[in-house]
mmCIF file of C-alpha atoms in Angstrom:
data_model
loop_
_atom_site.group_PDB
_atom_site.id
_atom_site.type_symbol
_atom_site.label_atom_id
_atom_site.label_comp_id
_atom_site.label_asym_id
_atom_site.label_seq_id
_atom_site.Cartn_x
_atom_site.Cartn_y
_atom_site.Cartn_z
ATOM 1 C CA GLN F 1 11.706 -9.389 -9.434
ATOM 2 C CA VAL F 2 8.019 -9.892 -8.716
ATOM 3 C CA GLN F 3 6.333 -12.212 -11.197
ATOM 4 C CA LEU F 4 2.864 -13.674 -11.505
ATOM 5 C CA VAL F 5 2.641 -16.419 -14.118
ATOM 6 C CA GLN F 6 -0.758 -17.793 -15.031
ATOM 7 C CA SER F 7 -1.840 -21.063 -16.549
ATOM 8 C CA GLY F 8 -2.644 -21.385 -20.224
ATOM 9 C CA ALA F 9 -5.723 -20.740 -22.313
ATOM 10 C CA GLU F 10 -8.841 -22.778 -21.672
ATOM 11 C CA VAL F 11 -11.799 -23.772 -23.833
ATOM 12 C CA GLN F 12 -14.805 -25.080 -21.945
ATOM 13 C CA LYS F 13 -18.377 -26.003 -22.752
ATOM 14 C CA PRO F 14 -21.331 -24.240 -21.156
ATOM 15 C CA GLY F 15 -22.067 -25.697 -17.739
ATOM 16 C CA ALA F 16 -18.492 -26.821 -17.201
ATOM 17 C CA SER F 17 -15.946 -25.482 -14.721
ATOM 18 C CA VAL F 18 -12.509 -23.921 -15.111
ATOM 19 C CA LYS F 19 -9.620 -23.486 -12.699
ATOM 20 C CA VAL F 20 -6.929 -20.888 -13.400
ATOM 21 C CA SER F 21 -3.638 -20.811 -11.529
ATOM 22 C CA CYS F 22 -1.366 -17.888 -10.682
ATOM 23 C CA LYS F 23 2.155 -18.842 -9.642
ATOM 24 C CA THR F 24 4.029 -16.060 -7.878
ATOM 25 C CA SER F 25 7.703 -15.415 -7.252
ATOM 26 C CA GLY F 26 10.016 -12.646 -6.149
ATOM 27 C CA TYR F 27 8.273 -11.821 -2.883
ATOM 28 C CA THR F 28 6.811 -13.480 0.216
ATOM 29 C CA PHE F 29 3.544 -15.003 -1.017
ATOM 30 C CA THR F 30 1.731 -14.679 2.306
ATOM 31 C CA ASP F 31 2.453 -10.959 2.661
ATOM 32 C CA TYR F 32 0.073 -9.720 -0.051
ATOM 33 C CA TYR F 33 -3.490 -10.382 -1.141
ATOM 34 C CA ILE F 34 -4.122 -11.874 -4.575
ATOM 35 C CA HIS F 35 -6.956 -10.292 -6.570
ATOM 36 C CA TRP F 36 -8.686 -11.616 -9.670
ATOM 37 C CA VAL F 37 -9.912 -9.360 -12.468
ATOM 38 C CA ARG F 38 -11.523 -10.315 -15.753
ATOM 39 C CA GLN F 39 -11.954 -8.607 -19.107
ATOM 40 C CA ALA F 40 -14.522 -9.720 -21.655
ATOM 41 C CA PRO F 41 -13.595 -9.266 -25.340
ATOM 42 C CA GLY F 42 -13.476 -5.571 -26.217
ATOM 43 C CA GLN F 43 -14.736 -4.607 -22.778
ATOM 44 C CA GLY F 44 -13.390 -3.016 -19.607
ATOM 45 C CA LEU F 45 -12.020 -4.500 -16.417
ATOM 46 C CA GLU F 46 -14.133 -6.225 -13.772
ATOM 47 C CA TRP F 47 -12.882 -6.994 -10.273
ATOM 48 C CA MET F 48 -13.918 -10.441 -9.050
ATOM 49 C CA GLY F 49 -12.533 -10.772 -5.545
ATOM 50 C CA TRP F 50 -9.466 -11.515 -3.451
ATOM 51 C CA ILE F 51 -7.825 -14.151 -1.341
ATOM 52 C CA LYS F 52 -5.575 -13.497 1.635
ATOM 53 C CA PRO F 53 -2.832 -16.098 1.190
ATOM 54 C CA LYS F 54 -1.806 -16.104 4.852
ATOM 55 C CA THR F 55 -5.213 -17.273 6.102
ATOM 56 C CA GLY F 56 -7.158 -18.334 3.037
ATOM 57 C CA ASP F 57 -9.838 -15.722 3.736
ATOM 58 C CA THR F 58 -11.728 -14.604 0.661
ATOM 59 C CA ASN F 59 -13.981 -11.779 -0.468
ATOM 60 C CA TYR F 60 -15.999 -12.131 -3.677
ATOM 61 C CA LYS F 61 -17.968 -9.655 -5.721
ATOM 62 C CA GLN F 62 -21.591 -10.482 -5.029
ATOM 63 C CA LYS F 63 -22.367 -11.539 -8.601
ATOM 64 C CA PHE F 64 -19.732 -14.307 -8.334
ATOM 65 C CA GLN F 65 -20.649 -15.631 -4.914
ATOM 66 C CA GLY F 66 -21.579 -19.290 -5.092
ATOM 67 C CA ARG F 67 -19.916 -19.737 -8.478
ATOM 68 C CA VAL F 68 -16.317 -18.652 -7.875
ATOM 69 C CA THR F 69 -13.868 -20.128 -5.384
ATOM 70 C CA MET F 70 -10.430 -18.679 -4.753
ATOM 71 C CA THR F 71 -7.855 -20.869 -3.055
ATOM 72 C CA ARG F 72 -4.115 -20.984 -2.570
ATOM 73 C CA ASP F 73 -1.249 -23.364 -1.990
ATOM 74 C CA THR F 74 1.342 -21.615 0.121
ATOM 75 C CA SER F 75 3.885 -24.423 -0.408
ATOM 76 C CA ILE F 76 4.204 -23.427 -4.069
ATOM 77 C CA SER F 77 3.223 -19.725 -3.768
ATOM 78 C CA THR F 78 0.281 -20.204 -6.076
ATOM 79 C CA GLY F 79 -3.241 -18.882 -6.101
ATOM 80 C CA TYR F 80 -6.212 -20.401 -7.915
ATOM 81 C CA MET F 81 -9.551 -19.167 -9.191
ATOM 82 C CA GLU F 82 -12.201 -21.738 -10.010
ATOM 83 C CA MET F 83 -15.460 -20.824 -11.709
ATOM 84 C CA THR F 84 -18.350 -23.258 -12.111
ATOM 85 C CA ARG F 85 -21.500 -23.339 -14.264
ATOM 86 C CA LEU F 86 -19.815 -21.458 -17.081
ATOM 87 C CA THR F 87 -21.849 -19.593 -19.692
ATOM 88 C CA SER F 88 -20.832 -17.718 -22.828
ATOM 89 C CA ASP F 89 -20.867 -14.529 -20.746
ATOM 90 C CA ASP F 90 -17.848 -15.865 -18.868
ATOM 91 C CA THR F 91 -15.711 -15.763 -22.013
ATOM 92 C CA ALA F 92 -12.950 -13.374 -21.009
ATOM 93 C CA VAL F 93 -9.310 -12.980 -20.111
ATOM 94 C CA TYR F 94 -8.803 -13.649 -16.418
ATOM 95 C CA TYR F 95 -5.977 -11.882 -14.583
ATOM 96 C CA CYS F 96 -4.491 -12.271 -11.152
ATOM 97 C CA ALA F 97 -2.922 -9.230 -9.541
ATOM 98 C CA ARG F 98 -1.052 -8.586 -6.333
ATOM 99 C CA ASP F 99 -2.227 -6.332 -3.499
ATOM 100 C CA SER F 100 -5.020 -3.797 -3.243
ATOM 101 C CA GLY F 101 -3.261 -1.411 -5.594
ATOM 102 C CA LEU F 102 -3.089 -4.180 -8.220
ATOM 103 C CA THR F 103 0.578 -3.335 -8.529
ATOM 104 C CA TYR F 104 1.697 -6.474 -10.363
ATOM 105 C CA TRP F 105 -0.352 -8.517 -12.827
ATOM 106 C CA GLY F 106 -0.207 -11.925 -14.362
ATOM 107 C CA GLN F 107 -0.134 -12.182 -18.139
ATOM 108 C CA GLY F 108 -3.778 -13.232 -18.301
ATOM 109 C CA THR F 109 -5.524 -16.509 -19.062
ATOM 110 C CA PRO F 110 -8.055 -16.498 -21.933
ATOM 111 C CA VAL F 111 -11.100 -18.590 -21.141
ATOM 112 C CA THR F 112 -13.501 -19.353 -23.975
ATOM 113 C CA VAL F 113 -16.893 -20.858 -23.246
ATOM 114 C CA SER F 114 -18.437 -22.349 -26.346
ATOM 115 C CA SER F 115 -20.478 -25.363 -27.291
ATOM 116 C CA ASP G 1 -21.253 -0.138 -5.681
ATOM 117 C CA ILE G 2 -19.192 2.961 -6.411
ATOM 118 C CA GLN G 3 -19.447 3.966 -10.061
ATOM 119 C CA MET G 4 -16.352 5.362 -11.724
ATOM 120 C CA THR G 5 -16.874 7.565 -14.774
ATOM 121 C CA GLN G 6 -14.004 8.515 -17.038
ATOM 122 C CA SER G 7 -13.975 11.269 -19.603
ATOM 123 C CA PRO G 8 -13.424 11.394 -22.404
ATOM 124 C CA SER G 9 -14.021 7.823 -23.586
ATOM 125 C CA SER G 10 -11.619 8.420 -26.436
ATOM 126 C CA LEU G 11 -9.054 11.051 -27.194
ATOM 127 C CA SER G 12 -6.948 11.873 -30.241
ATOM 128 C CA ALA G 13 -3.640 13.605 -29.676
ATOM 129 C CA SER G 14 -0.300 14.162 -31.381
ATOM 130 C CA VAL G 15 3.194 13.154 -30.350
ATOM 131 C CA GLY G 16 4.497 15.811 -27.995
ATOM 132 C CA ASP G 17 1.075 16.857 -26.719
ATOM 133 C CA ARG G 18 -0.006 16.993 -23.104
ATOM 134 C CA VAL G 19 -3.325 15.322 -22.285
ATOM 135 C CA THR G 20 -5.557 15.041 -19.239
ATOM 136 C CA ILE G 21 -8.048 12.279 -18.443
ATOM 137 C CA THR G 22 -10.697 12.756 -15.785
ATOM 138 C CA CYS G 23 -12.204 10.164 -13.448
ATOM 139 C CA ARG G 24 -15.200 10.861 -11.221
ATOM 140 C CA ALA G 25 -16.424 8.620 -8.405
ATOM 141 C CA SER G 26 -20.109 8.389 -7.529
ATOM 142 C CA GLN G 27 -19.189 8.906 -3.864
ATOM 143 C CA GLY G 28 -16.125 9.991 -1.975
ATOM 144 C CA ILE G 29 -13.179 7.607 -2.047
ATOM 145 C CA TYR G 30 -10.561 9.735 -0.249
ATOM 146 C CA ASN G 31 -7.397 9.155 -2.320
ATOM 147 C CA TYR G 32 -7.890 5.404 -2.874
ATOM 148 C CA LEU G 33 -7.555 5.652 -6.618
ATOM 149 C CA ALA G 34 -5.227 3.975 -9.105
ATOM 150 C CA TRP G 35 -4.510 4.495 -12.790
ATOM 151 C CA PHE G 36 -3.581 1.752 -15.257
ATOM 152 C CA GLN G 37 -2.330 1.667 -18.831
ATOM 153 C CA GLN G 38 -3.324 -1.211 -21.080
ATOM 154 C CA LYS G 39 -2.047 -1.972 -24.556
ATOM 155 C CA PRO G 40 -3.818 -4.406 -26.904
ATOM 156 C CA GLY G 41 -3.305 -8.030 -25.916
ATOM 157 C CA ARG G 42 -1.404 -7.094 -22.775
ATOM 158 C CA ALA G 43 -2.173 -7.046 -19.071
ATOM 159 C CA PRO G 44 -2.852 -3.665 -17.479
ATOM 160 C CA LYS G 45 0.161 -1.883 -16.052
ATOM 161 C CA SER G 46 -0.037 0.087 -12.817
ATOM 162 C CA LEU G 47 0.986 3.725 -13.228
ATOM 163 C CA ILE G 48 -0.262 5.560 -10.152
ATOM 164 C CA TYR G 49 -1.639 4.598 -6.756
ATOM 165 C CA ASP G 50 -3.128 6.611 -3.912
ATOM 166 C CA ALA G 51 -4.254 9.125 -6.548
ATOM 167 C CA SER G 52 -0.866 10.794 -7.020
ATOM 168 C CA SER G 53 1.954 8.380 -6.147
ATOM 169 C CA LEU G 54 3.977 7.149 -9.091
ATOM 170 C CA GLN G 55 4.698 3.441 -9.255
ATOM 171 C CA SER G 56 8.367 2.516 -9.264
ATOM 172 C CA GLY G 57 9.825 2.669 -12.748
ATOM 173 C CA VAL G 58 6.999 4.747 -14.231
ATOM 174 C CA PRO G 59 8.299 7.897 -15.933
ATOM 175 C CA SER G 60 7.524 11.250 -14.347
ATOM 176 C CA LYS G 61 5.648 12.341 -17.478
ATOM 177 C CA PHE G 62 2.679 10.599 -15.827
ATOM 178 C CA SER G 63 1.074 12.451 -12.941
ATOM 179 C CA GLY G 64 -2.123 12.083 -10.965
ATOM 180 C CA SER G 65 -4.098 14.379 -8.757
ATOM 181 C CA GLY G 66 -7.367 14.682 -6.894
ATOM 182 C CA SER G 67 -9.183 13.404 -3.849
ATOM 183 C CA GLY G 68 -12.737 12.740 -2.804
ATOM 184 C CA THR G 69 -14.677 12.306 -6.024
ATOM 185 C CA ASP G 70 -12.671 14.021 -8.767
ATOM 186 C CA PHE G 71 -9.353 12.823 -10.133
ATOM 187 C CA THR G 72 -7.122 13.446 -13.120
ATOM 188 C CA LEU G 73 -4.331 11.678 -14.947
ATOM 189 C CA THR G 74 -2.023 13.915 -16.957
ATOM 190 C CA ILE G 75 0.474 12.662 -19.507
ATOM 191 C CA SER G 76 2.989 15.152 -20.786
ATOM 192 C CA SER G 77 5.052 15.053 -23.952
ATOM 193 C CA LEU G 78 3.226 12.111 -25.542
ATOM 194 C CA GLN G 79 5.360 9.503 -27.227
ATOM 195 C CA PRO G 80 4.210 6.712 -29.559
ATOM 196 C CA GLU G 81 4.413 4.145 -26.743
ATOM 197 C CA ASP G 82 1.902 6.145 -24.663
ATOM 198 C CA PHE G 83 -0.983 5.502 -27.024
ATOM 199 C CA ALA G 84 -3.061 2.960 -25.166
ATOM 200 C CA THR G 85 -6.208 2.633 -23.067
ATOM 201 C CA TYR G 86 -6.187 4.087 -19.568
ATOM 202 C CA TYR G 87 -8.362 2.983 -16.651
ATOM 203 C CA CYS G 88 -8.998 4.439 -13.225
ATOM 204 C CA GLN G 89 -9.945 2.162 -10.330
ATOM 205 C CA GLN G 90 -11.150 2.803 -6.796
ATOM 206 C CA TYR G 91 -10.078 0.645 -3.888
ATOM 207 C CA ASN G 92 -11.819 2.523 -1.098
ATOM 208 C CA SER G 93 -14.579 -0.041 -0.755
ATOM 209 C CA TYR G 94 -15.692 -3.399 -2.089
ATOM 210 C CA PRO G 95 -16.386 -4.263 -4.751
ATOM 211 C CA PHE G 96 -13.437 -2.508 -6.344
ATOM 212 C CA THR G 97 -14.622 -0.803 -9.518
ATOM 213 C CA PHE G 98 -12.989 0.520 -12.675
ATOM 214 C CA GLY G 99 -13.806 3.331 -15.008
ATOM 215 C CA GLN G 100 -14.900 2.337 -18.495
ATOM 216 C CA GLY G 101 -11.553 3.306 -19.982
ATOM 217 C CA THR G 102 -10.160 6.120 -22.122
ATOM 218 C CA LYS G 103 -8.637 5.148 -25.449
ATOM 219 C CA LEU G 104 -5.806 7.481 -26.375
ATOM 220 C CA GLU G 105 -5.160 7.454 -30.105
ATOM 221 C CA ILE G 106 -2.648 9.100 -32.357
ATOM 222 C CA LYS G 107 -4.024 12.037 -34.326
#
Protein backbone atom coordinates (compact mmCIF):
# COMPACT_ATOMS: atom_id res chain seq x y z
CA GLN A 1 0.00 0.00 0.00
CA VAL A 2 1.10 3.57 -0.62
CA GLN A 3 2.81 5.14 2.38
CA LEU A 4 4.52 8.45 3.02
CA VAL A 5 6.43 8.52 6.30
CA GLN A 6 7.87 11.80 7.49
CA SER A 7 10.68 12.62 9.85
CA GLY A 8 10.05 13.57 13.45
CA ALA A 9 9.21 16.81 15.21
CA GLU A 10 11.68 19.66 15.11
CA VAL A 11 12.37 22.61 17.40
CA GLN A 12 14.48 25.36 15.90
CA LYS A 13 15.55 28.85 16.86
CA PRO A 14 14.65 31.89 14.77
CA GLY A 15 17.08 32.29 11.89
CA ALA A 16 17.89 28.59 11.77
CA SER A 17 17.02 26.07 9.06
CA VAL A 18 15.03 22.84 9.07
CA LYS A 19 14.96 19.89 6.69
CA VAL A 20 11.98 17.52 6.68
CA SER A 21 12.06 14.16 4.93
CA CYS A 22 9.25 12.17 3.34
CA LYS A 23 10.04 8.52 2.69
CA THR A 24 7.67 6.85 0.24
CA SER A 25 6.81 3.24 -0.46
CA GLY A 26 4.22 1.17 -2.26
CA TYR A 27 4.54 2.82 -5.66
CA THR A 28 7.16 3.93 -8.19
CA PHE A 29 8.64 7.08 -6.64
CA THR A 30 9.47 8.74 -9.96
CA ASP A 31 5.94 8.40 -11.34
CA TYR A 32 4.27 11.03 -9.14
CA TYR A 33 5.01 14.56 -7.98
CA ILE A 34 5.54 15.21 -4.28
CA HIS A 35 3.80 18.29 -2.88
CA TRP A 36 4.39 20.03 0.43
CA VAL A 37 1.59 21.63 2.45
CA ARG A 38 1.77 23.31 5.84
CA GLN A 39 -0.75 24.09 8.56
CA ALA A 40 -0.11 26.66 11.26
CA PRO A 41 -1.68 25.97 14.69
CA GLY A 42 -5.46 26.29 14.48
CA GLN A 43 -5.27 27.46 10.88
CA GLY A 44 -6.05 26.12 7.42
CA LEU A 45 -3.90 24.44 4.81
CA GLU A 46 -1.28 26.22 2.72
CA TRP A 47 0.29 24.71 -0.39
CA MET A 48 4.04 25.32 -0.60
CA GLY A 49 5.18 23.73 -3.84
CA TRP A 50 6.12 20.49 -5.57
CA ILE A 51 9.04 18.48 -6.81
CA LYS A 52 8.99 16.16 -9.80
CA PRO A 53 11.03 13.19 -8.58
CA LYS A 54 11.95 11.98 -12.07
CA THR A 55 13.80 15.17 -13.01
CA GLY A 56 14.17 17.16 -9.81
CA ASP A 57 12.19 20.05 -11.27
CA THR A 58 10.48 22.21 -8.68
CA ASN A 59 7.73 24.80 -8.45
CA TYR A 60 7.39 26.93 -5.32
CA LYS A 61 4.69 29.25 -4.10
CA GLN A 62 6.08 32.73 -4.60
CA LYS A 63 6.18 33.58 -0.90
CA PHE A 64 8.59 30.66 -0.31
CA GLN A 65 10.91 31.25 -3.23
CA GLY A 66 14.46 31.81 -2.04
CA ARG A 67 13.75 30.28 1.36
CA VAL A 68 12.47 26.79 0.55
CA THR A 69 14.29 24.07 -1.36
CA MET A 70 12.70 20.78 -2.31
CA THR A 71 14.96 17.90 -3.26
CA ARG A 72 14.78 14.15 -3.62
CA ASP A 73 16.89 11.03 -3.44
CA THR A 74 15.51 8.53 -5.90
CA SER A 75 17.75 5.74 -4.54
CA ILE A 76 15.74 5.71 -1.31
CA SER A 77 12.41 7.06 -2.67
CA THR A 78 12.56 10.05 -0.38
CA GLY A 79 11.69 13.69 -0.81
CA TYR A 80 12.97 16.57 1.30
CA MET A 81 11.82 20.09 2.10
CA GLU A 82 14.34 22.49 3.56
CA MET A 83 13.37 25.91 4.86
CA THR A 84 15.91 28.55 5.88
CA ARG A 85 15.74 31.79 7.90
CA LEU A 86 12.97 30.45 10.10
CA THR A 87 10.69 32.81 12.03
CA SER A 88 7.91 32.15 14.53
CA ASP A 89 5.46 32.41 11.63
CA ASP A 90 6.91 29.18 10.27
CA THR A 91 5.69 27.23 13.30
CA ALA A 92 3.38 24.68 11.71
CA VAL A 93 2.84 21.06 10.82
CA TYR A 94 4.45 20.29 7.48
CA TYR A 95 2.96 17.57 5.28
CA CYS A 96 4.12 15.88 2.13
CA ALA A 97 1.49 14.55 -0.25
CA ARG A 98 1.56 12.59 -3.47
CA ASP A 99 0.34 13.85 -6.85
CA SER A 100 -1.68 16.87 -7.87
CA GLY A 101 -4.82 15.49 -6.26
CA LEU A 102 -2.93 15.17 -2.95
CA THR A 103 -4.24 11.63 -2.82
CA TYR A 104 -1.89 10.29 -0.15
CA TRP A 105 -0.40 12.24 2.75
CA GLY A 106 2.40 11.83 5.20
CA GLN A 107 1.58 11.92 8.89
CA GLY A 108 2.95 15.44 9.27
CA THR A 109 6.06 16.88 10.89
CA PRO A 110 5.54 19.54 13.59
CA VAL A 111 8.10 22.31 13.36
CA THR A 112 8.31 24.76 16.24
CA VAL A 113 10.33 27.94 15.90
CA SER A 114 11.06 29.48 19.27
CA SER A 115 13.91 31.24 20.98
CA ASP B 1 -4.00 33.50 -6.91
CA ILE B 2 -7.39 31.81 -7.05
CA GLN B 3 -9.34 32.36 -3.84
CA MET B 4 -11.49 29.52 -2.58
CA THR B 5 -14.39 30.42 -0.29
CA GLN B 6 -16.25 27.79 1.67
CA SER B 7 -19.60 28.18 3.35
CA PRO B 8 -20.57 27.79 6.01
CA SER B 9 -17.43 28.08 8.14
CA SER B 10 -19.07 25.90 10.75
CA LEU B 11 -22.08 23.67 10.79
CA SER B 12 -23.96 21.82 13.52
CA ALA B 13 -25.83 18.69 12.55
CA SER B 14 -27.22 15.52 14.10
CA VAL B 15 -26.37 11.89 13.47
CA GLY B 16 -28.39 10.75 10.48
CA ASP B 17 -28.64 14.19 8.89
CA ARG B 18 -27.63 15.08 5.37
CA VAL B 19 -25.43 18.17 4.99
CA THR B 20 -24.06 20.19 2.10
CA ILE B 21 -20.92 22.34 2.07
CA THR B 22 -20.32 24.88 -0.67
CA CYS B 23 -17.03 25.99 -2.20
CA ARG B 24 -16.73 28.92 -4.60
CA ALA B 25 -13.66 29.75 -6.69
CA SER B 26 -12.77 33.34 -7.54
CA GLN B 27 -12.35 32.29 -11.18
CA GLY B 28 -13.20 29.26 -13.23
CA ILE B 29 -11.29 26.09 -12.43
CA TYR B 30 -13.11 23.62 -14.70
CA ASN B 31 -13.50 20.53 -12.48
CA TYR B 32 -10.02 20.66 -10.90
CA LEU B 33 -11.35 20.54 -7.37
CA ALA B 34 -10.71 18.19 -4.46
CA TRP B 35 -12.32 17.72 -1.06
CA PHE B 36 -10.50 16.64 2.10
CA GLN B 37 -11.56 15.58 5.58
CA GLN B 38 -9.34 16.39 8.53
CA LYS B 39 -9.73 15.22 12.10
CA PRO B 40 -7.87 16.85 15.01
CA GLY B 41 -4.19 15.91 15.10
CA ARG B 42 -4.42 13.96 11.86
CA ALA B 43 -3.34 14.53 8.28
CA PRO B 44 -6.04 15.47 5.78
CA LYS B 45 -7.69 12.59 3.97
CA SER B 46 -8.64 12.82 0.31
CA LEU B 47 -12.34 12.21 -0.31
CA ILE B 48 -13.08 13.48 -3.81
CA TYR B 49 -11.06 14.57 -6.82
CA ASP B 50 -12.01 16.11 -10.15
CA ALA B 51 -15.01 17.62 -8.36
CA SER B 52 -17.12 14.46 -8.31
CA SER B 53 -14.90 11.36 -8.40
CA LEU B 54 -14.78 9.37 -5.19
CA GLN B 55 -11.38 8.28 -3.96
CA SER B 56 -10.92 4.54 -3.61
CA GLY B 57 -12.21 3.29 -0.29
CA VAL B 58 -14.28 6.39 0.48
CA PRO B 59 -17.91 5.52 1.25
CA SER B 60 -20.57 6.55 -1.24
CA LYS B 61 -22.27 8.69 1.41
CA PHE B 62 -19.81 11.37 0.26
CA SER B 63 -20.58 13.01 -3.06
CA GLY B 64 -19.31 16.04 -4.92
CA SER B 65 -20.66 18.13 -7.73
CA GLY B 66 -20.05 21.31 -9.67
CA SER B 67 -17.77 22.82 -12.26
CA GLY B 68 -16.44 26.23 -13.15
CA THR B 69 -16.71 28.28 -9.98
CA ASP B 70 -19.34 26.61 -7.80
CA PHE B 71 -18.96 23.26 -6.08
CA THR B 72 -20.65 21.26 -3.35
CA LEU B 73 -19.79 18.40 -1.03
CA THR B 74 -22.75 16.45 0.31
CA ILE B 75 -22.55 13.97 3.16
CA SER B 76 -25.57 11.80 3.73
CA SER B 77 -26.60 9.90 6.83
CA LEU B 78 -24.03 11.50 9.16
CA GLN B 79 -22.26 9.19 11.56
CA PRO B 80 -20.12 10.17 14.56
CA GLU B 81 -16.91 9.55 12.60
CA ASP B 82 -17.95 12.15 9.98
CA PHE B 83 -17.67 15.07 12.37
CA ALA B 84 -14.49 16.77 11.27
CA THR B 85 -13.23 19.75 9.28
CA TYR B 86 -13.64 19.70 5.51
CA TYR B 87 -11.52 21.59 2.99
CA CYS B 88 -11.87 22.20 -0.73
CA GLN B 89 -8.79 22.75 -2.87
CA GLN B 90 -8.27 23.83 -6.47
CA TYR B 91 -5.52 22.39 -8.62
CA ASN B 92 -6.33 24.17 -11.86
CA SER B 93 -3.48 26.62 -11.52
CA TYR B 94 -0.52 27.45 -9.31
CA PRO B 95 -0.36 28.19 -6.53
CA PHE B 96 -2.82 25.53 -5.44
CA THR B 97 -5.20 27.05 -2.91
CA PHE B 98 -7.53 25.73 -0.22
CA GLY B 99 -10.77 26.95 1.20
CA GLN B 100 -10.67 28.12 4.80
CA GLY B 101 -12.39 24.97 6.02
CA THR B 102 -15.83 23.99 7.30
CA LYS B 103 -16.01 22.55 10.80
CA LEU B 104 -18.82 20.03 11.08
CA GLU B 105 -19.91 19.58 14.68
CA ILE B 106 -22.40 17.37 16.42
CA LYS B 107 -25.59 19.15 17.45
